[in-house]
Tab-separated table of C-alpha atoms (C1' of nucleotides) in Angstrom:
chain	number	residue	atom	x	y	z
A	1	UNK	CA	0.000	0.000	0.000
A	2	UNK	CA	1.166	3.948	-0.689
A	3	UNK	CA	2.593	3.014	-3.871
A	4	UNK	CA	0.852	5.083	-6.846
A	5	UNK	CA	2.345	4.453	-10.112
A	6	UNK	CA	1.989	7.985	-12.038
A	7	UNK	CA	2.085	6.833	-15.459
A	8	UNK	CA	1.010	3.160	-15.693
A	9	UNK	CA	1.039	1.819	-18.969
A	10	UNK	CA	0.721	-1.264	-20.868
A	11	UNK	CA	3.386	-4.043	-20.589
A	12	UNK	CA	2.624	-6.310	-23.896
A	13	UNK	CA	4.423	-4.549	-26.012
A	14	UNK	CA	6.494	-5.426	-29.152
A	15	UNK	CA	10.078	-4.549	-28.875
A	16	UNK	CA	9.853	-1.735	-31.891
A	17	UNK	CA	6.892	-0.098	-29.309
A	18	UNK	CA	8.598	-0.576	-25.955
A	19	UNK	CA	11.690	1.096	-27.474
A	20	UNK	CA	9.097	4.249	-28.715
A	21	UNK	CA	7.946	3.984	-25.224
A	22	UNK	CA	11.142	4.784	-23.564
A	23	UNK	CA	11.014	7.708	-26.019
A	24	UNK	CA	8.084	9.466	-24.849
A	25	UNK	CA	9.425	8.292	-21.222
A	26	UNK	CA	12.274	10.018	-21.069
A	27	UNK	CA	11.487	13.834	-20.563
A	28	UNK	CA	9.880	12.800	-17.152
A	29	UNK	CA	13.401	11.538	-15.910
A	30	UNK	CA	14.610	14.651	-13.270
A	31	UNK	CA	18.567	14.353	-12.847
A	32	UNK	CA	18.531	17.080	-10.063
A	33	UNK	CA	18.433	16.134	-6.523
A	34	UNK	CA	14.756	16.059	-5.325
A	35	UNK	CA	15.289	13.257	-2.480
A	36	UNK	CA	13.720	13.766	1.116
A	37	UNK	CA	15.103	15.648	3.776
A	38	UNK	CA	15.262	12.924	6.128
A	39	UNK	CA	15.764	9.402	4.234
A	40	UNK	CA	15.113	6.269	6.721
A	41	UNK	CA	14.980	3.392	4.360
A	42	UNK	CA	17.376	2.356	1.174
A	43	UNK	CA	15.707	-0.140	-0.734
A	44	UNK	CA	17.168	-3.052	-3.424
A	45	UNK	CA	15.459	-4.578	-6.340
A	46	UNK	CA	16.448	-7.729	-8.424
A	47	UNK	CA	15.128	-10.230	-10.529
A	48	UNK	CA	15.996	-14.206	-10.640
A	49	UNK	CA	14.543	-16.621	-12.944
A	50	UNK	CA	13.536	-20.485	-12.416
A	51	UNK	CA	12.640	-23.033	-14.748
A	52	UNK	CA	15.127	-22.178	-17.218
A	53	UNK	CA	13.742	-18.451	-17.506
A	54	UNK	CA	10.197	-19.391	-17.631
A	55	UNK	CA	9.433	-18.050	-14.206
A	56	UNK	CA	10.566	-14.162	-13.288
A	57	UNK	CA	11.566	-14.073	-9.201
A	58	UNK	CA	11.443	-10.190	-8.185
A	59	UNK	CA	12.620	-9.166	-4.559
A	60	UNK	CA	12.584	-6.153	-3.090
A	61	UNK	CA	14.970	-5.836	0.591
A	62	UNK	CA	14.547	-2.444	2.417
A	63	UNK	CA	17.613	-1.772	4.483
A	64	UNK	CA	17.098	0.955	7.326
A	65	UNK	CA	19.703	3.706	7.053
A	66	UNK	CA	22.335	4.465	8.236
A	67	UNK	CA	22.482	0.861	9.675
A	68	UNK	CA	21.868	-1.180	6.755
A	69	UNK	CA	19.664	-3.555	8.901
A	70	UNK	CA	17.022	-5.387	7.226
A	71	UNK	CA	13.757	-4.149	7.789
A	72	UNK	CA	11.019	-5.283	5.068
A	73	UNK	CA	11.221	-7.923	2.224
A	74	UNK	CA	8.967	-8.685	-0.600
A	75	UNK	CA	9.075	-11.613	-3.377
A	76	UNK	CA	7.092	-12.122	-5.943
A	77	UNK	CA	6.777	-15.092	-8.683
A	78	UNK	CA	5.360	-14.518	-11.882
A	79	UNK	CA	5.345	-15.873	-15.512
A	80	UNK	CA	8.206	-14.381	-17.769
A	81	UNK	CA	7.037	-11.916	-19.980
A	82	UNK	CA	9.559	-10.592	-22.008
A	83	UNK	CA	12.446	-11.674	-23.728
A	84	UNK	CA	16.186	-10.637	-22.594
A	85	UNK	CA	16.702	-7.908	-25.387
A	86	UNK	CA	19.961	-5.108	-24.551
A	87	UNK	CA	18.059	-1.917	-24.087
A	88	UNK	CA	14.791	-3.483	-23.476
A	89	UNK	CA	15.371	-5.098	-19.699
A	90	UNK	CA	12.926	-3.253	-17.717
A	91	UNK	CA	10.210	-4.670	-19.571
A	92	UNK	CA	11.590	-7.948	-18.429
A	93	UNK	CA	11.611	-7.157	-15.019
A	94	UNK	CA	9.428	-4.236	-14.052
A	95	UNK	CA	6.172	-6.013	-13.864
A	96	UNK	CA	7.063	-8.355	-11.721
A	97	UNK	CA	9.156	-6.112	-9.315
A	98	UNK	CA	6.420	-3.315	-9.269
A	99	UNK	CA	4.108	-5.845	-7.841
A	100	UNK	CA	6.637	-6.706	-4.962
A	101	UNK	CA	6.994	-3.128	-4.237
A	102	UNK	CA	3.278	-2.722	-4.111
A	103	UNK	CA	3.285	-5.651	-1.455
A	104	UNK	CA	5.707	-3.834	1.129
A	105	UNK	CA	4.791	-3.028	4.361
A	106	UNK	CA	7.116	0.266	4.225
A	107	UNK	CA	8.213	2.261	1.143
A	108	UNK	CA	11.586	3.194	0.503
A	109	UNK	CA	12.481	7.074	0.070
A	110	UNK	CA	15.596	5.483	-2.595
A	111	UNK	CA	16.036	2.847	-4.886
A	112	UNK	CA	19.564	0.869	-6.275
A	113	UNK	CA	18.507	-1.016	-9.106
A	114	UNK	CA	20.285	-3.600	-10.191
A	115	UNK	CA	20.959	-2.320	-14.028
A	116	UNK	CA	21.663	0.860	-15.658
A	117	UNK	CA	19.503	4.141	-15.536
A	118	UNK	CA	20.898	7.268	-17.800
A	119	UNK	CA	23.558	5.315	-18.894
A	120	UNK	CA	21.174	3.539	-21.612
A	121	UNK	CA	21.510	3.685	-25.617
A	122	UNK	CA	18.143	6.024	-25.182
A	123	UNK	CA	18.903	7.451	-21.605
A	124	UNK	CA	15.874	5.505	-19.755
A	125	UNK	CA	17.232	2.096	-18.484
A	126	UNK	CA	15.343	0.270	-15.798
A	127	UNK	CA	16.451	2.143	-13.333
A	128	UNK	CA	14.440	5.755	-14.652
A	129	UNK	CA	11.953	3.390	-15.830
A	130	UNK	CA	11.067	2.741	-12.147
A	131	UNK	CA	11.258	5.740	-10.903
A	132	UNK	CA	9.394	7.343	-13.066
A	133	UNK	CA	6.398	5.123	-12.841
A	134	UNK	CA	6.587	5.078	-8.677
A	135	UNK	CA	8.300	9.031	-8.411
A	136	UNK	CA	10.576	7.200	-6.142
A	137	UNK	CA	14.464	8.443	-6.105
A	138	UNK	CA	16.379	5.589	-8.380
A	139	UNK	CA	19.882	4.984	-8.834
A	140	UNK	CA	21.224	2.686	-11.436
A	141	UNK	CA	23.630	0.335	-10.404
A	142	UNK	CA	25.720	-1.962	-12.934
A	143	UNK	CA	28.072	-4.791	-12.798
A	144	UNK	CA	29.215	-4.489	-16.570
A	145	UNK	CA	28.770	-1.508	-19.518
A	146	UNK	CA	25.700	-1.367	-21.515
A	147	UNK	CA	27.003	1.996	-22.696
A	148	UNK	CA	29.680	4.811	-22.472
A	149	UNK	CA	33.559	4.979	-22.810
A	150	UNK	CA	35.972	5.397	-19.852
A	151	UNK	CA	39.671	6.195	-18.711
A	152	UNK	CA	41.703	4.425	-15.989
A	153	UNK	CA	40.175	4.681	-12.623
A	154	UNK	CA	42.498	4.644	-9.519
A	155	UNK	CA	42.482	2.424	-7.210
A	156	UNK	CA	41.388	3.602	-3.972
A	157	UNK	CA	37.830	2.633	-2.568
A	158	UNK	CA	35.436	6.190	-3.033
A	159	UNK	CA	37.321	7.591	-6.500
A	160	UNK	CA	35.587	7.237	-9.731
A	161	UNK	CA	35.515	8.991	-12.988
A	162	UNK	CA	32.880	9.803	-15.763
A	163	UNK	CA	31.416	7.078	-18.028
A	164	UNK	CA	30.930	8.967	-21.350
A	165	UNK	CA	28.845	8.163	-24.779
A	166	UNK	CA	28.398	10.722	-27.293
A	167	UNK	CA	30.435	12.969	-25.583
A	168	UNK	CA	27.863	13.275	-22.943
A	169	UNK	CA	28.387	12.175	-19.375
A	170	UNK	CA	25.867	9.739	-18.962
A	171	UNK	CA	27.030	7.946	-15.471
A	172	UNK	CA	29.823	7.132	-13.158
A	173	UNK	CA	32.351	4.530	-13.076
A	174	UNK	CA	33.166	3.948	-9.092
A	175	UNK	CA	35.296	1.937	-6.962
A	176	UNK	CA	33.602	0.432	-3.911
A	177	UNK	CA	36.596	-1.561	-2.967
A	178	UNK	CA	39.772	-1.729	-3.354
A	179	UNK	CA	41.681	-4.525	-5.757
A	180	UNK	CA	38.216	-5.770	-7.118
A	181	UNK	CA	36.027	-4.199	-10.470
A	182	UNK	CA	34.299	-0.982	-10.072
A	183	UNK	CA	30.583	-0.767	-10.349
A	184	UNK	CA	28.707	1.617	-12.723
A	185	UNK	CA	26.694	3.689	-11.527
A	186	UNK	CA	24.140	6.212	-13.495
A	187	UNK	CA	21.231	8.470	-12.385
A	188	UNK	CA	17.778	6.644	-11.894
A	189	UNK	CA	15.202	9.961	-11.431
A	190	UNK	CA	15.288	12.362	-8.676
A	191	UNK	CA	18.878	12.961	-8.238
A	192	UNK	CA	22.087	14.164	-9.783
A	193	UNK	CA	24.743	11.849	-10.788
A	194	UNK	CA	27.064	12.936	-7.641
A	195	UNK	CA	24.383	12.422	-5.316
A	196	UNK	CA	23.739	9.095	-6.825
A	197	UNK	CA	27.701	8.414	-6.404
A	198	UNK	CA	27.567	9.488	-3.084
A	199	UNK	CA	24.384	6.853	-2.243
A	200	UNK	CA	25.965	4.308	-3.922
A	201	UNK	CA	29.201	4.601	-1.334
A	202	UNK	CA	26.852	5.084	1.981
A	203	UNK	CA	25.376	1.659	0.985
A	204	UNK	CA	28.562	-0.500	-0.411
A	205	UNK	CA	30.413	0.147	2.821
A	206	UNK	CA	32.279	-3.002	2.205
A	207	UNK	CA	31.314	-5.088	-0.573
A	208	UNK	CA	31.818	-4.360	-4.266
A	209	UNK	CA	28.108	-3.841	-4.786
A	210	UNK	CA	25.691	-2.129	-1.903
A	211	UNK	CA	24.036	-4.368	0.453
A	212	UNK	CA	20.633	-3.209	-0.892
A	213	UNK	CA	21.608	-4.716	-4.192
A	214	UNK	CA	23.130	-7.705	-1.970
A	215	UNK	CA	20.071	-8.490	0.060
A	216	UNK	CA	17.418	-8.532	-3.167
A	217	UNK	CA	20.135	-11.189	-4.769
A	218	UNK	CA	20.100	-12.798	-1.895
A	219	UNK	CA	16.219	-12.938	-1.408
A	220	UNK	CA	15.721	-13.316	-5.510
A	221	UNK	CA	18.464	-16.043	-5.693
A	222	UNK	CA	17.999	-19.081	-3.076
B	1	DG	C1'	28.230	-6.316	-43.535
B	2	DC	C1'	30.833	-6.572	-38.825
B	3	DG	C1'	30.813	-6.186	-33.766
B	4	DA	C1'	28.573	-4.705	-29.222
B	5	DC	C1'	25.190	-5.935	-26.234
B	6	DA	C1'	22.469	-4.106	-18.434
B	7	DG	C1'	20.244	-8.924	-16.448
C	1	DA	C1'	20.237	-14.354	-15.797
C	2	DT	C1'	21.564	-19.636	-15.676
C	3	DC	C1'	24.450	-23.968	-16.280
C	4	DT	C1'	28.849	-25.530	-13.115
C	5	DT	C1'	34.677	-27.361	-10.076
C	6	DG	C1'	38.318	-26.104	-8.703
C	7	DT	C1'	41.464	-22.516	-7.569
C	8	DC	C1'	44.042	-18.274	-6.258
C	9	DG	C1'	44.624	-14.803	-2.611
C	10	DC	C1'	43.718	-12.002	1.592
DNA sequence: GCGACAG
DNA sequence: ATCTTGTCGC
């Protein structure tokens, strides 16, 4: 309950439409900080599949903050609906994760999505995809590069450098740890790429990827 | 036509 | 993402 999704839409799309969707999506995306004063709860999303891929497994873990400490869980099974397609994921996994949002007991004030946001071939990965339907702060969170060219990124935990494409700086490539592969990291909605940088390091205190992200693997994996 | 390609 | 054993290093 308390989540209303401002601009539902359909979900059976072909891929030719869902890409003219993101289209017409983008504009609502807001890369300025516009988070809550006060922000209690840091939430994860990801997606696992069973049945070779036949069956979508979305879980949602909401960490309290600054603590980290587990305080809600959601996970939801549905029916695959969408093909893996580059570009195309959050119609893959958004249905099924909106619903497990919709089944928490508290709502997040920010999202780490598991999966680009800005940095996307059309600037609206699934990580501004979900924000803009819920109007929740988002921050995309990758293991690997959809996207974007990058120099040599030192080696202490906290530095980071921009991820560009098109000579435009569409995200961040960050070091959460020292000696291991850095994480990219791009705006969802409601925030500004530093601020989403900054987020990103509050939550992956020790890890290479935040515990948010950790917990929904955890709870969308075994 | 030849690669690249989130999860 | 998923299928899968051992192995290198702190």
């Amino acid at each position: 309950m308390g989540l209303a999704l401002r601009h539902a839409h359909r979900w059976d799309l072909s891929p030719r439409e869902a890409a003219g969707l993101q289209a017409r999506l983008r504009p609502l995306v807001l890369a300025e900080d516009a988070l809550p004063a006060e922000i209690r709860a840091v939430a994860g999303v990801d997606v696992g599949f069973e049945d070779r891929g036949r069956i979508t497994r979305a879980a949602v873990a909401v960490l309290d903050f600054p603590s980290l400490r587990l305080i809600d869980q959601s996970i939801v099974r549905q029916p695959t609906c969408f093909p893996y397609i580059p570009g195309l994921l959050s119609f893959r996994e958004l249905p099924a994760l909106l619903e497990a949002l919709e089944r928490l007991n508290f709502l997040p004030e920010l999202i780490l999505v598991d999966g680009h946001g800005y940095a996307h071939p059309r600037r609206f990965g699934i990580a501004c995809h979900l924000g803009v339907l819920t109007e929740i702060p988002t921050i995309g969170v990758g293991k690997t590069r959809l996207v974007g060219t990058h120099g040599e990124l030192a080696e202490e935990r906290g530095s980071w450098i921009p991820l560009i494409d098109s000579d435009e700086i569409v995200g961040a490539v960050v070091r959460t740890r020292r000696g291991v592969q850095p994480v990219y990291v791009s705006v969802g909605h409601r925030l500004s790429l530093s601020t989403a940088v900054d987020w990103v390091l509050r939550c992956a205190p020790r890890y290479r990827l935040p515990e948010t992200t950790r917990q929904a693997h955890r709870l969308a994996s075994d």
